[in-house]
XYZ file of C-alpha atoms in Angstrom:
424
model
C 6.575 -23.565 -15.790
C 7.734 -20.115 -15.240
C 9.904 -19.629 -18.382
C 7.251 -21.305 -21.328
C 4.925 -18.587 -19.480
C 7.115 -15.606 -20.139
C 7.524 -16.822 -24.226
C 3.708 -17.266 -24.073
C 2.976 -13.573 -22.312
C 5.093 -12.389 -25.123
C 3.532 -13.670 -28.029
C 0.230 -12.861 -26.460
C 0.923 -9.819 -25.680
C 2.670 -7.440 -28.211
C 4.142 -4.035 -27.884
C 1.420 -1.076 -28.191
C 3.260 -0.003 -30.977
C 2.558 -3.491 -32.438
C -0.910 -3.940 -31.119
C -4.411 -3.285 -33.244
C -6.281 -2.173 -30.315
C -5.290 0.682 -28.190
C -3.502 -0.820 -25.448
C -5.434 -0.572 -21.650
C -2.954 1.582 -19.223
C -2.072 0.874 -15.684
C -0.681 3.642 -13.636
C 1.857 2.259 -10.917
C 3.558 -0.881 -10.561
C 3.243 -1.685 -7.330
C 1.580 -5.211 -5.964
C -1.512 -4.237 -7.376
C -0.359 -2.708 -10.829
C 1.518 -5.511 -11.547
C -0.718 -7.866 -10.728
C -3.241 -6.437 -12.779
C -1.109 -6.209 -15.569
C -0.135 -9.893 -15.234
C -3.823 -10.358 -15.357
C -4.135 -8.675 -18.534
C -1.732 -9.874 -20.577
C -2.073 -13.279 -19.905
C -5.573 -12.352 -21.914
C -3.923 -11.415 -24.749
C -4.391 -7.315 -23.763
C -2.316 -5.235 -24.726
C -1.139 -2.999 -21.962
C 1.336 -0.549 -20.920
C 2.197 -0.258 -17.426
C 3.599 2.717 -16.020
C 5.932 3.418 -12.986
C 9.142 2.524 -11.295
C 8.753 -1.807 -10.065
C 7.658 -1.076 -6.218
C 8.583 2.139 -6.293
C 6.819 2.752 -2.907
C 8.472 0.171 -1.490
C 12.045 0.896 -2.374
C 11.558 5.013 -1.775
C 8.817 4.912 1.328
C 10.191 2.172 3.395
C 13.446 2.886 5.647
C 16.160 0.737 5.324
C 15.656 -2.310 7.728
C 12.505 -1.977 7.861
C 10.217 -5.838 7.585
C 6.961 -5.977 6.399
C 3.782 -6.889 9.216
C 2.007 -9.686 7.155
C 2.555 -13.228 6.480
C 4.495 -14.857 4.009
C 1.263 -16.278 2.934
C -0.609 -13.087 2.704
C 2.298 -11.300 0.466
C 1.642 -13.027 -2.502
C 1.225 -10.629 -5.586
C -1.071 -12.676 -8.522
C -0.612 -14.003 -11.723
C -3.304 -16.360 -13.310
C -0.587 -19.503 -13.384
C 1.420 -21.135 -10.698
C 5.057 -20.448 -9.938
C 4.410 -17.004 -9.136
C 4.412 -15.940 -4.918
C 6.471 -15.283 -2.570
C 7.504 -18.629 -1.984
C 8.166 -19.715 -5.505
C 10.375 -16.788 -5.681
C 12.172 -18.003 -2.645
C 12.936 -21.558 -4.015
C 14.141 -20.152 -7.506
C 16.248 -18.113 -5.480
C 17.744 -21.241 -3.425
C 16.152 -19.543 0.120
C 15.031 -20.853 2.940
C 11.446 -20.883 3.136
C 9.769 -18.627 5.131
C 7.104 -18.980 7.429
C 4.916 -16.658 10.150
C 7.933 -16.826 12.519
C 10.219 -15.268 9.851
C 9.575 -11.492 9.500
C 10.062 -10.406 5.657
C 12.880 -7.591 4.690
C 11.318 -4.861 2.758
C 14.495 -5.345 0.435
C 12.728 -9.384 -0.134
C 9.638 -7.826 -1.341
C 10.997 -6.019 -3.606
C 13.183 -8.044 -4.903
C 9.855 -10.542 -5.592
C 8.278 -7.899 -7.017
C 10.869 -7.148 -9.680
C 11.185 -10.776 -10.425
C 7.428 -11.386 -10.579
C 7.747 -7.960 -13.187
C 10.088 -9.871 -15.190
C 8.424 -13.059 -15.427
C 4.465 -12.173 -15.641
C 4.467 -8.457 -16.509
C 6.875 -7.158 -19.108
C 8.066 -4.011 -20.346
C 7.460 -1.151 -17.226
C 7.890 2.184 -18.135
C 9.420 4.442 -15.837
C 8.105 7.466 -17.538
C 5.326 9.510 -15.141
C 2.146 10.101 -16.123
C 1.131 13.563 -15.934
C -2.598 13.573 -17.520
C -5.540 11.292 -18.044
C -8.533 13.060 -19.936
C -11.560 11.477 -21.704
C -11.118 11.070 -25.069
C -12.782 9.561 -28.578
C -11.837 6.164 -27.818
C -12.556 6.261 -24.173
C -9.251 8.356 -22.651
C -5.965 10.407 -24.193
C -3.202 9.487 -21.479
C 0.244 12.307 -21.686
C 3.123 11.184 -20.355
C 6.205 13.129 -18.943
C 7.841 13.933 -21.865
C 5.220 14.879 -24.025
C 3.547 12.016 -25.610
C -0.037 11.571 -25.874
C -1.640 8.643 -26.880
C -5.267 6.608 -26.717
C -6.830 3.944 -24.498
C -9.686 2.340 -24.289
C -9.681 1.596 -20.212
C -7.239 3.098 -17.363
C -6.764 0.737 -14.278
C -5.216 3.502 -11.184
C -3.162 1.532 -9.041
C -1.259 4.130 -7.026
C -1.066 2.767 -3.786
C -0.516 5.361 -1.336
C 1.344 7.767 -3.111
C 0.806 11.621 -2.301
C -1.713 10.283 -0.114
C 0.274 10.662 3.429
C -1.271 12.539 5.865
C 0.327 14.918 8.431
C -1.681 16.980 11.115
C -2.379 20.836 10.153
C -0.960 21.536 13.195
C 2.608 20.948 12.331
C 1.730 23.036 9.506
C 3.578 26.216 11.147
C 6.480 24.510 11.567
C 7.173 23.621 7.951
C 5.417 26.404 5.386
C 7.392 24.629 2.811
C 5.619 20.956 3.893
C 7.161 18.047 5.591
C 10.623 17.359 4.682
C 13.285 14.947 5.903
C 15.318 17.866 6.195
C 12.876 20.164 7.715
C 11.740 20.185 11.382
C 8.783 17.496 10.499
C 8.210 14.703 7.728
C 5.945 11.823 6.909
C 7.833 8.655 7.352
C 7.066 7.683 3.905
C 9.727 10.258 2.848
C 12.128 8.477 4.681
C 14.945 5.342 3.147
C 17.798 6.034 5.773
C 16.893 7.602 9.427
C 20.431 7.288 10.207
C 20.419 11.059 9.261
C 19.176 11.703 12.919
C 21.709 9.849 14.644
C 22.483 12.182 17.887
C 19.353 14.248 17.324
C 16.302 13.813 19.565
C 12.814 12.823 17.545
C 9.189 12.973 18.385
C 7.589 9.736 16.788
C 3.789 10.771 16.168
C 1.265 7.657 16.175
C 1.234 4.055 17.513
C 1.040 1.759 14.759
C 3.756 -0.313 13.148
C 5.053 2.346 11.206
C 5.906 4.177 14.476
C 6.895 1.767 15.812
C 9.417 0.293 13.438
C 10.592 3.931 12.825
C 11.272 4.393 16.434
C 13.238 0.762 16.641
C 15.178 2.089 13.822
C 15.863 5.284 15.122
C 17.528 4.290 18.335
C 19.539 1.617 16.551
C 20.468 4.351 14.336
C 21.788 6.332 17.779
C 18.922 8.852 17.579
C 16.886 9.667 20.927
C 13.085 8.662 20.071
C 10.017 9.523 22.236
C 6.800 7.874 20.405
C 3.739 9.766 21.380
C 0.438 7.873 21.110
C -3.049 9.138 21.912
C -4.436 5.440 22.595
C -4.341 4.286 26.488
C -1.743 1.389 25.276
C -0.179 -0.042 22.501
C -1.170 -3.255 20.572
C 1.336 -6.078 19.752
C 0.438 -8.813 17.834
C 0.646 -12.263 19.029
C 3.581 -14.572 18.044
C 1.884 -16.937 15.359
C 1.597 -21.108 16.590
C 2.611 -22.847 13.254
C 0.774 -26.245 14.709
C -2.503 -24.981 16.205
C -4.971 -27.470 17.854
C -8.119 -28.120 15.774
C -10.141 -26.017 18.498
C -8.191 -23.292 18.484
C -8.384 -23.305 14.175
C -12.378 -23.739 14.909
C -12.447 -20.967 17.275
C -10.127 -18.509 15.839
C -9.390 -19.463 11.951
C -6.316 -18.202 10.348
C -7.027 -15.317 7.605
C -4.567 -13.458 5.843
C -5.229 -10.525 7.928
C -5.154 -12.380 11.266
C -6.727 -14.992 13.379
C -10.594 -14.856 13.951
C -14.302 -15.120 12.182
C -14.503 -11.510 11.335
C -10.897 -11.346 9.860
C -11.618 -14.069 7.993
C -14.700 -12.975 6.634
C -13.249 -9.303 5.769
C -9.951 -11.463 4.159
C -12.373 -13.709 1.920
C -15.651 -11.626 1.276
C -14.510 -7.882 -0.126
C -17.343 -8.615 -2.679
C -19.688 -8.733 0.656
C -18.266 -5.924 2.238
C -18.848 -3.615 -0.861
C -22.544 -4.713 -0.399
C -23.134 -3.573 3.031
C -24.812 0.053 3.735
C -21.904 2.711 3.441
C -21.553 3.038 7.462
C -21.237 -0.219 8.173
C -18.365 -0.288 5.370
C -16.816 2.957 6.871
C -16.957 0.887 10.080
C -15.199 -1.939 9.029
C -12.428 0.573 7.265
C -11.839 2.662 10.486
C -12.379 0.341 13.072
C -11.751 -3.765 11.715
C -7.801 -3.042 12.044
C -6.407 -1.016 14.225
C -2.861 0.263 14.856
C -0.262 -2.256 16.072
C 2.980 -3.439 16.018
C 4.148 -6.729 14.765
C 5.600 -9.615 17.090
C 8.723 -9.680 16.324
C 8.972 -5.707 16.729
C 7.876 -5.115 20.262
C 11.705 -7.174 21.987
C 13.239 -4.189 20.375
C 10.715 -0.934 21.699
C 9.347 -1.890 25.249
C 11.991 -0.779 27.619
C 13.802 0.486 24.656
C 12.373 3.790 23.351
C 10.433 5.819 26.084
C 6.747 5.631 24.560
C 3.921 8.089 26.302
C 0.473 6.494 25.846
C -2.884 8.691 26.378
C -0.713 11.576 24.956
C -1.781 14.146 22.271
C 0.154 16.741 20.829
C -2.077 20.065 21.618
C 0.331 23.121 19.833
C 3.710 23.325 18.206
C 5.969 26.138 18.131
C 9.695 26.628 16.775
C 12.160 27.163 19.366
C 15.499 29.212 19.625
C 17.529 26.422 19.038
C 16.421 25.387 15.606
C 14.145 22.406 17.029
C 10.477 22.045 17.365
C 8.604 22.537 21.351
C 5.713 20.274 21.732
C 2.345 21.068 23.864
C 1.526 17.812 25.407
C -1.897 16.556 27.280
C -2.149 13.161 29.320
C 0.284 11.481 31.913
C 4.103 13.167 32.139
C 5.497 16.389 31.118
C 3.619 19.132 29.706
C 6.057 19.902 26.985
C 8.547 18.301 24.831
C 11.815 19.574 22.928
C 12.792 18.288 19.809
C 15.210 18.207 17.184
C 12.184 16.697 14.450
C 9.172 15.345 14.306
C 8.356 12.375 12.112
C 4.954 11.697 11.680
C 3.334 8.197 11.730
C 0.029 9.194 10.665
C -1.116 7.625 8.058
C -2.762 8.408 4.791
C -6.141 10.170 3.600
C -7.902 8.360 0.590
C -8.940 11.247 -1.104
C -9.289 11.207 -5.373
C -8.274 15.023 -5.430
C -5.079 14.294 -3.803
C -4.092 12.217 -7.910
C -3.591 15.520 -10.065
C -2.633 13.195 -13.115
C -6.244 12.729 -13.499
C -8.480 15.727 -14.962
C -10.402 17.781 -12.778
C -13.156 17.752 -15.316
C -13.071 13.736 -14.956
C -12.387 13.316 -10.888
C -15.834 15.455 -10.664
C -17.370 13.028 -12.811
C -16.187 9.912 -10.074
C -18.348 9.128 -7.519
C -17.625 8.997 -4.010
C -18.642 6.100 -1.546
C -20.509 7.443 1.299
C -18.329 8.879 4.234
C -15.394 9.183 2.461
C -13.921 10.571 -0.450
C -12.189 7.627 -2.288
C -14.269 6.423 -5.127
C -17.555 4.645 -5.690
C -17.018 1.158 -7.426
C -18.717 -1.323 -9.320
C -18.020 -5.042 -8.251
C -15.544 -4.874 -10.847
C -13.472 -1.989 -9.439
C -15.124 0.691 -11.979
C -15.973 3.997 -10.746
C -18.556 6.149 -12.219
C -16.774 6.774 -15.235
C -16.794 4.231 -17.714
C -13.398 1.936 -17.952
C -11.655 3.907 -15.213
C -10.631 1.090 -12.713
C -9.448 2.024 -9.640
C -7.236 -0.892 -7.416
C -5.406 -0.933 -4.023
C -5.791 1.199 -1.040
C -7.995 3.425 -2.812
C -10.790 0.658 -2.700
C -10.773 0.064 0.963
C -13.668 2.101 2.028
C -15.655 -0.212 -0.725
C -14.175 -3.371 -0.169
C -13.008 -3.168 3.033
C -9.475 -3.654 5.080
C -7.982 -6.085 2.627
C -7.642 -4.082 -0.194
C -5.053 -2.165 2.077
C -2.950 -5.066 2.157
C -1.192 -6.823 -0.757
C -3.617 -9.447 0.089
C -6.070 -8.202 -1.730
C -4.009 -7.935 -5.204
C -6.071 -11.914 -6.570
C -8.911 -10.987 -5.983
C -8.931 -7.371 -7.467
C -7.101 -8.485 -10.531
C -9.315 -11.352 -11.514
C -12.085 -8.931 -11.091
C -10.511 -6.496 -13.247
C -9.131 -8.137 -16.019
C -12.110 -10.335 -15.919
C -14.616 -7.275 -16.483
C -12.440 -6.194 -19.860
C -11.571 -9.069 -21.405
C -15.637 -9.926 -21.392
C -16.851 -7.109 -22.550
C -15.616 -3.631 -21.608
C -13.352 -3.422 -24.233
C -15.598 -3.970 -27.012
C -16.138 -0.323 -28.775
């Protein structure tokens, strides 16, 4: 089925330069850009998609690391069979994976470039560097120079420029976090064999710390992963044949076992109904940080990990390395080659310059946080700018942070333009 659907996307979907309509723009091409797209031109849209294929995940992810969910729950969506993870897999001649078999990053994004190829299209690499309103809804300029009209503008950045690393490490990098500075993000990072023989501070307890510290001393670094919980989480090793009690009492969702998982995993329309605290709630608090299964073999015992532990002040030292100020159980103070962070990203709109600061004051916030307000259709305040991905999660809760949530924003998208918000 795949290959009739790529002849039919085609004639379906022309060129921009062919189209008659303005075609609708999608910024990134990540799970959710793509998916979108897919969404879109199967419609008959035209559409031009901008960004390098899971560009995220080949430039943020270090090399070896695995991805935390499911097979099942990695599917990106097109509106036709043939298209996940595991149709991939059997065009591909693989073995077919299942909750016991972890998923290379390198497999992902391998999927996504062939899911690009098949459902998507043309992808153009070129950065966008504004989005302004316009006469016929926005004027979108590329790197480059060229400027150009659209009627609708779907954001589907995923977490980029969005990583978040405590002011207090500020002092030790005026120039911001850097692999080759005393501290970076570990979304800067594709190889931390760099710090082979050096010894790192690992800041935060969730599975990118985790997985980063794993790496790190297989890499022949010295790790020390400093968490401010009381313990770490694992999850639990997935039962591919669970009693029917067990499935009654704990149902399988795509972002775990249990009623309230499953409700978060199937309802994001729900959540976005609920009063804005109980949404925050759900955002902060539904899931936590962990590390996968299949992970923990390879850091308990392994890499010396300090639970109940906050960093309290930083300072440069005389040898070129970083001296940490520590509170909870052990030693005061730590010496360091580098710190890599682990902590995470803020959702905040003014952290996406491409868009116009005359047009992120017009977006509305949702309450508590400062990601944008959206309709049930993924609309903000503005008219035909869509926003998708982790962006949405304070309004539609935890799935939208995984690439679970790419069906179920895409039909929801491309469903709200093709019936009506295009129309002039």
């Amino acid at each position: 089925m795949t290959q009739p659907w790529s002849e039919q996307r085609d004639r379906m979907a022309p060129s921009a330069g062919k189209g008659r309509r303005p075609p609708v723009v999608v910024i990134g091409a990540g799970p959710y850009g793509l998916s979108v797209a897919a969404h879109l031109r199967a419609q008959g849209v035209a559409v031009r998609v901008f960004g390098e294929v899971m560009g995220s995940w080949r430039h943020a992810m270090a090399t070896g690391m695995f991805l935390k969910s499911t097979p099942d729950a990695t599917d990106l969506s097109a509106p036709v069979a043939g298209a996940r993870l595991a149709d991939y897999c059997r065009a591909r001649g693989q073995d077919e994976l299942t909750e016991l078999t972890p998923i290379p990053c390198t497999t992902f994004v391998a999927y996504g470039q062939w899911f690009a190829d098949r459902y998507v299209g043309e992808v153009e690499q070129s950065r966008v560097t504004s989005v302004r309103r316009g006469p016929e809804g926005f004027v979108v300029r590329v790197e480059g120079g060229e400027e150009f009209a659209a009627p609708a503008v779907v954001v589907a950045t995923g977490l980029s420029g969005l990583a978040h690393v405590p002011e207090q490490f500020g002092a030790l990098t005026p120039g911001g976090p850097h692999p080759d500075a005393l501290v970076s993000h570990t979304s800067q990072h594709q190889d931390l064999a760099r710090y082979a023989g050096q010894r790192v501070a690992v800041i935060g307890g969730g599975q990118s710390a985790l997985e980063s510290a794993a790496l790190l001393h297989e890499a022949r670094a010295i790790p020390t992963v400093l968490v401010r919980e009381s313990r770490v989480l694992w999850g639990e090793l997935p039962v591919l044949e669970r009693p029917l009690s067990h499935r009654v009492m704990r149902p399988s969702a795509a972002l775990g076992a249990g009623w309230s998982l499953l409700a978060v995993s199937r309802a994001p329309g729900a959540v976005r109904r609920l009063p804005a605290a109980a949404r925050m709630y759900l955002f902060r608090r539904a899931l936590g940080p962990s590390g996968g299964w299949w992970l923990r073999e390879r850091v308990e015992g392994v890499v010396p990990v300090r639970t109940g532990c906050s960093v309290e002040g930083v300072e440069a030292d005389r040898s070129g390395g970083a001296l940490l100020r520590l509170s909870g159980p052990g030693p005061d103070a730590l010496s360091v080659d580098h710190v890599l962070a682990a902590t995470g990203y803020r959702l905040d709109l003014e952290k996406l310059p491409f868009l116009a600061a005359s047009l992120r004051r017009e977006v509305r916030r949702t309450g508590g946080s400062a990601a944008p307000h959206l309709s049930a259709a993924f609309e903000s305040s503005v008219p035909r700018l869509y926003f998708t991905g982790s962006l949405t999660a304070p309004c539609f809760g935890p799935v939208m942070r995984f690439v679970a949530g790419t069906a179920f924003a895409a039909t929801r998208i491309s469903r709200h333009l093709t019936r009506g918000a295009l129309r002039p």
